mmCIF file of N, CA and C in Angstrom:
data_model
loop_
_atom_site.group_PDB
_atom_site.id
_atom_site.type_symbol
_atom_site.label_atom_id
_atom_site.label_comp_id
_atom_site.label_asym_id
_atom_site.label_seq_id
_atom_site.Cartn_x
_atom_site.Cartn_y
_atom_site.Cartn_z
ATOM 1 N N MET A 1 90.551 171.897 189.661
ATOM 2 C CA MET A 1 90.719 173.329 190.693
ATOM 3 C C MET A 1 91.823 173.356 191.217
ATOM 4 N N ASN A 2 92.589 172.287 192.289
ATOM 5 C CA ASN A 2 93.361 172.912 192.905
ATOM 6 C C ASN A 2 94.816 172.949 192.294
ATOM 7 N N ALA A 3 94.390 171.810 190.741
ATOM 8 C CA ALA A 3 96.023 172.048 190.208
ATOM 9 C C ALA A 3 95.942 173.194 189.713
ATOM 10 N N ARG A 4 94.187 174.314 189.152
ATOM 11 C CA ARG A 4 94.594 175.201 188.664
ATOM 12 C C ARG A 4 95.679 176.161 189.630
ATOM 13 N N LYS A 5 94.642 175.962 190.825
ATOM 14 C CA LYS A 5 95.244 177.483 192.152
ATOM 15 C C LYS A 5 97.234 177.365 191.904
ATOM 16 N N MET A 6 97.569 175.707 192.181
ATOM 17 C CA MET A 6 98.526 175.418 192.226
ATOM 18 C C MET A 6 99.815 176.148 190.924
ATOM 19 N N MET A 7 99.090 176.145 189.871
ATOM 20 C CA MET A 7 99.704 176.999 188.443
ATOM 21 C C MET A 7 99.897 178.187 188.485
ATOM 22 N N ILE A 8 98.549 178.925 189.840
ATOM 23 C CA ILE A 8 98.843 180.196 189.394
ATOM 24 C C ILE A 8 99.567 180.269 190.286
ATOM 25 N N ALA A 9 100.271 180.039 191.657
ATOM 26 C CA ALA A 9 101.065 180.223 191.978
ATOM 27 C C ALA A 9 101.990 180.161 192.607
ATOM 28 N N ALA A 10 102.360 178.878 191.516
ATOM 29 C CA ALA A 10 103.979 178.684 190.438
ATOM 30 C C ALA A 10 104.299 180.073 190.318
ATOM 31 N N ALA A 11 102.940 180.375 189.184
ATOM 32 C CA ALA A 11 103.187 181.899 187.893
ATOM 33 C C ALA A 11 103.595 183.019 189.293
ATOM 34 N N VAL A 12 103.069 183.001 189.848
ATOM 35 C CA VAL A 12 103.668 184.253 190.956
ATOM 36 C C VAL A 12 104.733 184.712 191.561
ATOM 37 N N PHE A 13 104.535 182.778 192.269
ATOM 38 C CA PHE A 13 106.774 182.428 192.836
ATOM 39 C C PHE A 13 107.706 183.140 191.469
ATOM 40 N N ALA A 14 107.032 182.794 190.394
ATOM 41 C CA ALA A 14 107.869 182.457 189.775
ATOM 42 C C ALA A 14 107.855 184.870 188.815
ATOM 43 N N ALA A 15 106.975 184.755 189.290
ATOM 44 C CA ALA A 15 107.315 186.546 188.182
ATOM 45 C C ALA A 15 107.802 187.344 189.570
ATOM 46 N N ALA A 16 107.184 186.524 190.665
ATOM 47 C CA ALA A 16 108.521 187.431 191.836
ATOM 48 C C ALA A 16 109.753 187.200 192.152
ATOM 49 N N GLY A 17 110.000 185.851 191.900
ATOM 50 C CA GLY A 17 111.253 185.342 192.192
ATOM 51 C C GLY A 17 112.536 186.437 190.808
ATOM 52 N N SER A 18 111.509 186.448 189.198
ATOM 53 C CA SER A 18 112.602 187.882 188.481
ATOM 54 C C SER A 18 112.460 188.909 188.990
ATOM 55 N N ALA A 19 111.520 189.482 188.887
ATOM 56 C CA ALA A 19 111.161 191.048 190.193
ATOM 57 C C ALA A 19 112.844 190.779 191.445
ATOM 58 N N PHE A 20 112.643 190.354 192.098
ATOM 59 C CA PHE A 20 113.436 189.688 192.750
ATOM 60 C C PHE A 20 115.135 190.191 192.492
ATOM 61 N N ALA A 21 115.232 189.454 191.310
ATOM 62 C CA ALA A 21 116.444 189.347 190.986
ATOM 63 C C ALA A 21 116.846 190.001 189.897
ATOM 64 N N ALA A 22 115.899 191.296 189.343
ATOM 65 C CA ALA A 22 116.629 192.403 189.129
ATOM 66 C C ALA A 22 116.840 192.884 189.870
ATOM 67 N N THR A 23 116.261 192.958 191.595
ATOM 68 C CA THR A 23 116.381 194.221 191.867
ATOM 69 C C THR A 23 117.884 194.251 192.763
ATOM 70 N N ASP A 24 118.974 195.515 192.444
ATOM 71 C CA ASP A 24 120.483 195.230 192.783
ATOM 72 C C ASP A 24 120.160 195.426 194.514
ATOM 73 N N VAL A 25 120.550 194.722 195.534
ATOM 74 C CA VAL A 25 120.168 194.924 197.090
ATOM 75 C C VAL A 25 121.524 194.970 197.238
ATOM 76 N N THR A 26 122.408 194.606 197.269
ATOM 77 C CA THR A 26 123.691 194.002 197.268
ATOM 78 C C THR A 26 125.022 195.970 197.124
ATOM 79 N N GLY A 27 124.360 197.184 196.883
ATOM 80 C CA GLY A 27 124.617 198.608 196.790
ATOM 81 C C GLY A 27 125.486 198.161 195.262
ATOM 82 N N THR A 28 125.964 199.738 194.966
ATOM 83 C CA THR A 28 126.873 199.524 194.074
ATOM 84 C C THR A 28 128.353 199.175 194.849
ATOM 85 N N PHE A 29 129.230 198.721 193.582
ATOM 86 C CA PHE A 29 130.758 198.231 193.893
ATOM 87 C C PHE A 29 131.293 199.500 193.417
ATOM 88 N N GLU A 30 131.776 199.702 194.275
ATOM 89 C CA GLU A 30 133.361 200.611 194.306
ATOM 90 C C GLU A 30 134.792 199.712 194.312
ATOM 91 N N ASP A 31 135.320 199.983 193.188
ATOM 92 C CA ASP A 31 136.549 199.613 192.388
ATOM 93 C C ASP A 31 137.849 200.133 193.237
ATOM 94 N N PHE A 32 138.184 200.382 194.260
ATOM 95 C CA PHE A 32 139.341 200.834 194.399
ATOM 96 C C PHE A 32 140.940 200.452 194.184
ATOM 97 N N THR A 33 140.843 199.699 193.319
ATOM 98 C CA THR A 33 141.920 199.362 192.448
ATOM 99 C C THR A 33 142.336 200.285 191.829
ATOM 100 N N ASN A 34 142.049 200.493 191.347
ATOM 101 C CA ASN A 34 142.914 202.327 190.660
ATOM 102 C C ASN A 34 143.379 203.314 190.926
ATOM 103 N N ILE A 35 143.290 202.938 192.831
ATOM 104 C CA ILE A 35 143.566 203.935 193.477
ATOM 105 C C ILE A 35 145.204 204.209 194.318
ATOM 106 N N PRO A 36 146.172 204.663 193.489
ATOM 107 C CA PRO A 36 147.298 204.225 194.283
ATOM 108 C C PRO A 36 147.515 204.408 195.450
ATOM 109 N N SER A 37 148.448 203.935 196.151
ATOM 110 C CA SER A 37 148.500 203.296 197.591
ATOM 111 C C SER A 37 149.374 204.741 198.297
ATOM 112 N N THR A 38 149.444 204.730 199.002
ATOM 113 C CA THR A 38 150.088 205.963 199.564
ATOM 114 C C THR A 38 151.877 205.535 200.644
ATOM 115 N N LYS A 39 150.591 204.492 201.086
ATOM 116 C CA LYS A 39 151.714 203.237 202.545
ATOM 117 C C LYS A 39 152.234 202.020 201.306
ATOM 118 N N THR A 40 153.052 201.850 202.316
ATOM 119 C CA THR A 40 153.975 200.824 202.238
ATOM 120 C C THR A 40 152.758 199.219 202.662
ATOM 121 N N ARG A 41 152.575 198.526 202.875
ATOM 122 C CA ARG A 41 151.971 197.187 203.365
ATOM 123 C C ARG A 41 153.113 197.332 204.501
ATOM 124 N N ALA A 42 154.547 196.872 204.631
ATOM 125 C CA ALA A 42 154.849 196.346 206.039
ATOM 126 C C ALA A 42 154.621 198.413 206.817
ATOM 127 N N GLU A 43 153.877 199.488 206.583
ATOM 128 C CA GLU A 43 154.097 200.515 207.414
ATOM 129 C C GLU A 43 152.333 200.935 207.831
ATOM 130 N N VAL A 44 151.399 200.002 206.684
ATOM 131 C CA VAL A 44 149.925 199.362 207.740
ATOM 132 C C VAL A 44 150.134 198.671 208.219
ATOM 133 N N VAL A 45 150.971 197.453 208.233
ATOM 134 C CA VAL A 45 150.916 196.378 209.602
ATOM 135 C C VAL A 45 151.846 197.422 210.855
ATOM 136 N N ALA A 46 152.629 198.321 210.243
ATOM 137 C CA ALA A 46 152.983 198.599 211.881
ATOM 138 C C ALA A 46 152.394 199.814 212.656
ATOM 139 N N ASP A 47 150.987 200.544 211.565
ATOM 140 C CA ASP A 47 150.327 201.547 211.866
ATOM 141 C C ASP A 47 149.238 200.540 212.576
ATOM 142 N N MET A 48 149.063 199.854 212.660
ATOM 143 C CA MET A 48 148.013 198.523 212.667
ATOM 144 C C MET A 48 148.578 197.845 214.336
ATOM 145 N N ASN A 49 149.705 197.296 214.420
ATOM 146 C CA ASN A 49 150.586 197.070 215.875
ATOM 147 C C ASN A 49 150.578 198.211 216.450
ATOM 148 N N GLN A 50 150.534 199.112 216.025
ATOM 149 C CA GLN A 50 151.074 200.498 216.878
ATOM 150 C C GLN A 50 149.232 200.341 218.083
ATOM 151 N N GLY A 51 148.657 200.229 216.621
ATOM 152 C CA GLY A 51 147.630 200.757 217.354
ATOM 153 C C GLY A 51 146.844 200.095 218.275
ATOM 154 N N HIS A 52 147.291 198.469 218.042
ATOM 155 C CA HIS A 52 147.055 197.791 218.897
ATOM 156 C C HIS A 52 146.736 197.788 220.498
ATOM 157 N N ALA A 53 149.022 198.417 220.538
ATOM 158 C CA ALA A 53 149.364 198.409 221.552
ATOM 159 C C ALA A 53 149.144 199.304 222.571
ATOM 160 N N GLN A 54 148.397 200.809 221.511
ATOM 161 C CA GLN A 54 148.071 201.633 222.381
ATOM 162 C C GLN A 54 146.164 201.332 222.443
ATOM 163 N N ASN A 55 146.096 200.614 221.927
ATOM 164 C CA ASN A 55 144.500 200.506 222.384
ATOM 165 C C ASN A 55 143.217 201.291 221.480
ATOM 166 N N GLN A 56 144.270 201.649 220.157
ATOM 167 C CA GLN A 56 143.313 202.463 219.603
ATOM 168 C C GLN A 56 142.037 201.549 218.348
ATOM 169 N N VAL A 57 142.274 200.139 218.160
ATOM 170 C CA VAL A 57 141.521 199.789 217.561
ATOM 171 C C VAL A 57 140.828 199.306 218.035
ATOM 172 N N ALA A 58 139.128 199.675 218.327
ATOM 173 C CA ALA A 58 138.423 199.132 218.642
ATOM 174 C C ALA A 58 138.006 197.630 218.540
ATOM 175 N N ALA A 59 137.103 196.690 219.475
ATOM 176 C CA ALA A 59 137.521 195.446 218.540
ATOM 177 C C ALA A 59 135.816 194.986 218.541
ATOM 178 N N THR A 60 135.599 195.278 217.019
ATOM 179 C CA THR A 60 134.165 194.738 216.968
ATOM 180 C C THR A 60 133.755 193.112 216.766
ATOM 181 N N GLU A 61 131.773 193.307 217.065
ATOM 182 C CA GLU A 61 131.884 191.814 217.309
ATOM 183 C C GLU A 61 132.378 190.583 216.932
ATOM 184 N N THR A 62 133.559 190.547 215.560
ATOM 185 C CA THR A 62 133.425 189.274 214.726
ATOM 186 C C THR A 62 134.922 188.863 215.272
ATOM 187 N N GLU A 63 135.407 190.082 216.151
ATOM 188 C CA GLU A 63 136.670 190.032 216.055
ATOM 189 C C GLU A 63 137.033 189.140 217.744
ATOM 190 N N TYR A 64 137.920 188.733 217.998
ATOM 191 C CA TYR A 64 138.522 188.264 219.319
ATOM 192 C C TYR A 64 139.587 189.131 220.013
ATOM 193 N N ALA A 65 139.072 189.792 221.270
ATOM 194 C CA ALA A 65 139.358 190.850 222.379
ATOM 195 C C ALA A 65 140.027 189.992 223.916
ATOM 196 N N GLU A 66 141.294 190.178 223.296
ATOM 197 C CA GLU A 66 142.168 189.755 224.329
ATOM 198 C C GLU A 66 141.622 190.002 225.755
ATOM 199 N N PRO A 67 141.082 189.877 227.121
ATOM 200 C CA PRO A 67 142.075 190.057 227.915
ATOM 201 C C PRO A 67 142.986 191.086 227.827
ATOM 202 N N ALA A 68 143.099 192.531 228.899
ATOM 203 C CA ALA A 68 143.799 193.739 229.336
ATOM 204 C C ALA A 68 145.108 192.904 229.307
ATOM 205 N N ARG A 69 146.287 193.192 229.466
ATOM 206 C CA ARG A 69 147.538 192.762 230.027
ATOM 207 C C ARG A 69 147.251 192.234 231.383
ATOM 208 N N GLY A 70 148.263 191.459 231.282
ATOM 209 C CA GLY A 70 147.879 190.988 233.076
ATOM 210 C C GLY A 70 146.944 190.719 233.586
ATOM 211 N N PHE A 71 145.733 190.870 233.353
ATOM 212 C CA PHE A 71 144.514 190.622 233.741
ATOM 213 C C PHE A 71 143.912 189.107 234.156
ATOM 214 N N THR A 72 144.290 188.869 235.577
ATOM 215 C CA THR A 72 143.649 187.203 236.113
ATOM 216 C C THR A 72 142.811 187.521 236.556
ATOM 217 N N SER A 73 141.767 186.660 236.188
ATOM 218 C CA SER A 73 140.547 186.500 236.848
ATOM 219 C C SER A 73 140.115 186.620 238.021
ATOM 220 N N SER A 74 139.458 186.594 238.737
ATOM 221 C CA SER A 74 139.380 186.621 240.301
ATOM 222 C C SER A 74 137.862 185.896 240.280
ATOM 223 N N LYS A 75 137.057 184.659 239.399
ATOM 224 C CA LYS A 75 136.633 183.667 240.217
ATOM 225 C C LYS A 75 136.523 182.838 238.135
ATOM 226 N N THR A 76 136.137 181.313 239.001
ATOM 227 C CA THR A 76 136.051 180.438 238.592
ATOM 228 C C THR A 76 135.032 180.161 237.428
ATOM 229 N N ARG A 77 135.670 179.858 236.205
ATOM 230 C CA ARG A 77 134.152 179.445 235.481
ATOM 231 C C ARG A 77 132.905 179.205 235.994
ATOM 232 N N ALA A 78 133.171 178.132 236.920
ATOM 233 C CA ALA A 78 131.279 177.625 236.887
ATOM 234 C C ALA A 78 130.585 178.792 238.033
ATOM 235 N N GLU A 79 131.269 179.844 238.876
ATOM 236 C CA GLU A 79 131.093 181.371 239.109
ATOM 237 C C GLU A 79 130.959 182.039 238.354
ATOM 238 N N VAL A 80 131.676 182.308 236.942
ATOM 239 C CA VAL A 80 130.978 182.884 236.385
ATOM 240 C C VAL A 80 129.800 182.637 235.666
ATOM 241 N N VAL A 81 129.259 181.064 235.354
ATOM 242 C CA VAL A 81 128.772 180.482 234.756
ATOM 243 C C VAL A 81 127.038 180.619 235.895
ATOM 244 N N ALA A 82 127.233 180.545 236.890
ATOM 245 C CA ALA A 82 125.875 180.699 237.589
ATOM 246 C C ALA A 82 125.494 182.285 238.136
ATOM 247 N N GLU A 83 126.498 182.847 237.829
ATOM 248 C CA GLU A 83 126.105 184.242 237.767
ATOM 249 C C GLU A 83 125.103 185.170 235.996
ATOM 250 N N LEU A 84 125.522 184.083 234.693
ATOM 251 C CA LEU A 84 124.576 184.130 233.962
ATOM 252 C C LEU A 84 123.613 183.247 234.467
ATOM 253 N N ARG A 85 123.692 182.644 235.099
ATOM 254 C CA ARG A 85 122.395 181.975 234.941
ATOM 255 C C ARG A 85 120.975 182.575 235.551
ATOM 256 N N ASP A 86 121.610 183.180 236.264
ATOM 257 C CA ASP A 86 121.069 183.866 237.770
ATOM 258 C C ASP A 86 120.438 185.474 236.996
ATOM 259 N N ALA A 87 121.330 185.958 236.850
ATOM 260 C CA ALA A 87 121.005 187.406 235.981
ATOM 261 C C ALA A 87 119.983 186.868 234.795
ATOM 262 N N ALA A 88 120.151 186.067 234.049
ATOM 263 C CA ALA A 88 119.097 185.330 233.203
ATOM 264 C C ALA A 88 117.698 184.741 233.241
ATOM 265 N N ALA A 89 117.731 184.594 234.742
ATOM 266 C CA ALA A 89 116.276 183.785 235.324
ATOM 267 C C ALA A 89 115.824 185.657 235.727
ATOM 268 N N ARG A 90 116.543 186.702 236.459
ATOM 269 C CA ARG A 90 116.360 187.861 237.019
ATOM 270 C C ARG A 90 115.502 188.567 235.397
ATOM 271 N N GLY A 91 115.869 188.500 234.276
ATOM 272 C CA GLY A 91 115.370 188.889 233.453
ATOM 273 C C GLY A 91 116.087 190.524 233.056
ATOM 274 N N GLN A 92 117.607 190.495 232.944
ATOM 275 C CA GLN A 92 118.260 191.374 232.961
ATOM 276 C C GLN A 92 119.194 191.184 231.960
ATOM 277 N N LEU A 93 119.160 190.018 231.115
ATOM 278 C CA LEU A 93 120.183 190.009 230.324
ATOM 279 C C LEU A 93 118.920 190.541 228.364
ATOM 280 N N ALA A 94 119.431 191.114 227.987
ATOM 281 C CA ALA A 94 118.674 190.813 226.547
ATOM 282 C C ALA A 94 118.174 189.284 226.176
ATOM 283 N N SER A 95 117.522 188.972 224.842
ATOM 284 C CA SER A 95 117.187 187.827 225.103
ATOM 285 C C SER A 95 118.829 187.094 223.414
ATOM 286 N N THR A 96 118.861 188.568 223.403
ATOM 287 C CA THR A 96 120.923 188.214 222.193
ATOM 288 C C THR A 96 121.520 187.954 222.707
ATOM 289 N N GLU A 97 121.807 188.323 224.431
ATOM 290 C CA GLU A 97 122.714 187.879 224.843
ATOM 291 C C GLU A 97 123.431 187.061 225.263
ATOM 292 N N TRP A 98 122.398 185.976 226.224
ATOM 293 C CA TRP A 98 122.295 184.770 226.892
ATOM 294 C C TRP A 98 122.786 183.356 226.016
ATOM 295 N N VAL A 99 123.803 183.094 225.762
ATOM 296 C CA VAL A 99 123.823 182.061 225.146
ATOM 297 C C VAL A 99 123.932 180.577 225.812
ATOM 298 N N GLU A 100 123.658 179.349 226.272
ATOM 299 C CA GLU A 100 123.739 178.914 227.205
ATOM 300 C C GLU A 100 125.395 178.092 226.500
ATOM 301 N N PRO A 101 126.195 178.355 228.452
ATOM 302 C CA PRO A 101 127.703 177.489 228.323
ATOM 303 C C PRO A 101 127.124 176.036 227.815
ATOM 304 N N THR A 102 129.049 175.526 227.399
ATOM 305 C CA THR A 102 128.438 174.376 226.775
ATOM 306 C C THR A 102 129.551 173.285 227.440
ATOM 307 N N THR A 103 129.180 172.658 227.299
ATOM 308 C CA THR A 103 130.774 171.754 228.291
ATOM 309 C C THR A 103 131.492 171.369 226.990
ATOM 310 N N MET A 104 132.676 171.388 228.454
ATOM 311 C CA MET A 104 133.926 170.939 227.315
ATOM 312 C C MET A 104 133.992 169.190 228.037
ATOM 313 N N VAL A 105 134.108 168.512 226.999
ATOM 314 C CA VAL A 105 134.873 166.901 226.985
ATOM 315 C C VAL A 105 135.810 167.053 226.409
ATOM 316 N N ALA A 106 136.463 166.320 227.151
ATOM 317 C CA ALA A 106 138.058 166.001 226.853
ATOM 318 C C ALA A 106 137.352 164.483 226.002
ATOM 319 N N GLY A 107 138.446 163.618 225.783
ATOM 320 C CA GLY A 107 139.125 161.995 224.655
ATOM 321 C C GLY A 107 137.761 161.201 225.577
ATOM 322 N N THR A 108 137.793 160.205 225.044
ATOM 323 C CA THR A 108 136.858 158.961 225.353
ATOM 324 C C THR A 108 137.419 158.031 224.443
ATOM 325 N N HIS A 109 137.573 157.072 226.178
ATOM 326 C CA HIS A 109 138.115 155.847 225.716
ATOM 327 C C HIS A 109 137.016 155.276 224.400
ATOM 328 N N ARG A 110 135.112 155.168 224.214
ATOM 329 C CA ARG A 110 134.746 154.900 223.634
ATOM 330 C C ARG A 110 135.124 154.833 221.734
ATOM 331 N N SER A 111 134.606 154.130 221.493
ATOM 332 C CA SER A 111 134.950 154.381 219.639
ATOM 333 C C SER A 111 133.900 154.504 219.747
ATOM 334 N N ARG A 112 133.616 154.656 217.752
ATOM 335 C CA ARG A 112 132.467 156.125 217.037
ATOM 336 C C ARG A 112 131.279 155.210 216.907
ATOM 337 N N GLU A 113 131.716 153.775 216.734
ATOM 338 C CA GLU A 113 131.181 152.414 217.315
ATOM 339 C C GLU A 113 130.262 152.483 218.352
ATOM 340 N N GLU A 114 130.757 152.376 219.281
ATOM 341 C CA GLU A 114 130.063 152.614 220.936
ATOM 342 C C GLU A 114 128.988 153.847 220.779
ATOM 343 N N VAL A 115 129.496 154.882 220.151
ATOM 344 C CA VAL A 115 129.237 155.812 220.436
ATOM 345 C C VAL A 115 127.743 155.947 220.135
ATOM 346 N N ARG A 116 127.682 155.543 218.562
ATOM 347 C CA ARG A 116 126.701 155.076 217.626
ATOM 348 C C ARG A 116 125.970 154.402 217.967
ATOM 349 N N ALA A 117 125.925 153.106 218.382
ATOM 350 C CA ALA A 117 124.998 152.321 218.903
ATOM 351 C C ALA A 117 124.398 152.449 220.108
ATOM 352 N N GLU A 118 125.237 153.523 221.533
ATOM 353 C CA GLU A 118 124.090 153.889 222.454
ATOM 354 C C GLU A 118 123.233 155.078 221.869
ATOM 355 N N ALA A 119 123.638 155.844 220.710
ATOM 356 C CA ALA A 119 122.857 156.549 220.477
ATOM 357 C C ALA A 119 121.309 156.045 219.753
ATOM 358 N N VAL A 120 121.834 155.045 218.931
ATOM 359 C CA VAL A 120 120.355 154.189 218.487
ATOM 360 C C VAL A 120 119.426 153.943 219.687
ATOM 361 N N GLN A 121 120.497 152.934 220.245
ATOM 362 C CA GLN A 121 119.475 152.559 221.432
ATOM 363 C C GLN A 121 118.722 152.888 222.437
ATOM 364 N N SER A 122 119.180 154.754 222.959
ATOM 365 C CA SER A 122 118.632 155.562 223.568
ATOM 366 C C SER A 122 117.590 156.156 222.723
ATOM 367 N N ALA A 123 117.663 156.201 221.441
ATOM 368 C CA ALA A 123 116.932 156.401 220.600
ATOM 369 C C ALA A 123 115.175 155.661 220.490
ATOM 370 N N LYS A 124 114.994 154.408 220.565
ATOM 371 C CA LYS A 124 114.343 153.256 220.455
ATOM 372 C C LYS A 124 113.958 153.494 221.948
ATOM 373 N N LYS A 125 114.044 153.900 222.563
ATOM 374 C CA LYS A 125 113.907 153.985 224.489
ATOM 375 C C LYS A 125 112.556 154.801 224.133
#
């Protein structure tokens, strides 16, 4: 009985996988290689540089947005992290906004083997 259910489940999953494979989930691809360009590469780069200089190019979530020129922070990193933790504790941040800051550690004097041995030792406890 159990083997029969497994065979039926496998057949259903195989059929579902085939159905999903036939679906075009990415949409249609537009081939723009046959459209002639009206600007040279240098002109496009110059336009982008001008847009950045005039703050006309919006930074998206995947880009690094540099701070404004001449900006200097009046707070230390520890103060900013403390404010973030306080705001998170009060529920003022959406769940996707808070990322626990990591502590950056400079180089260590221990070898890789010493670190592994310490990890194994602490796992045994």
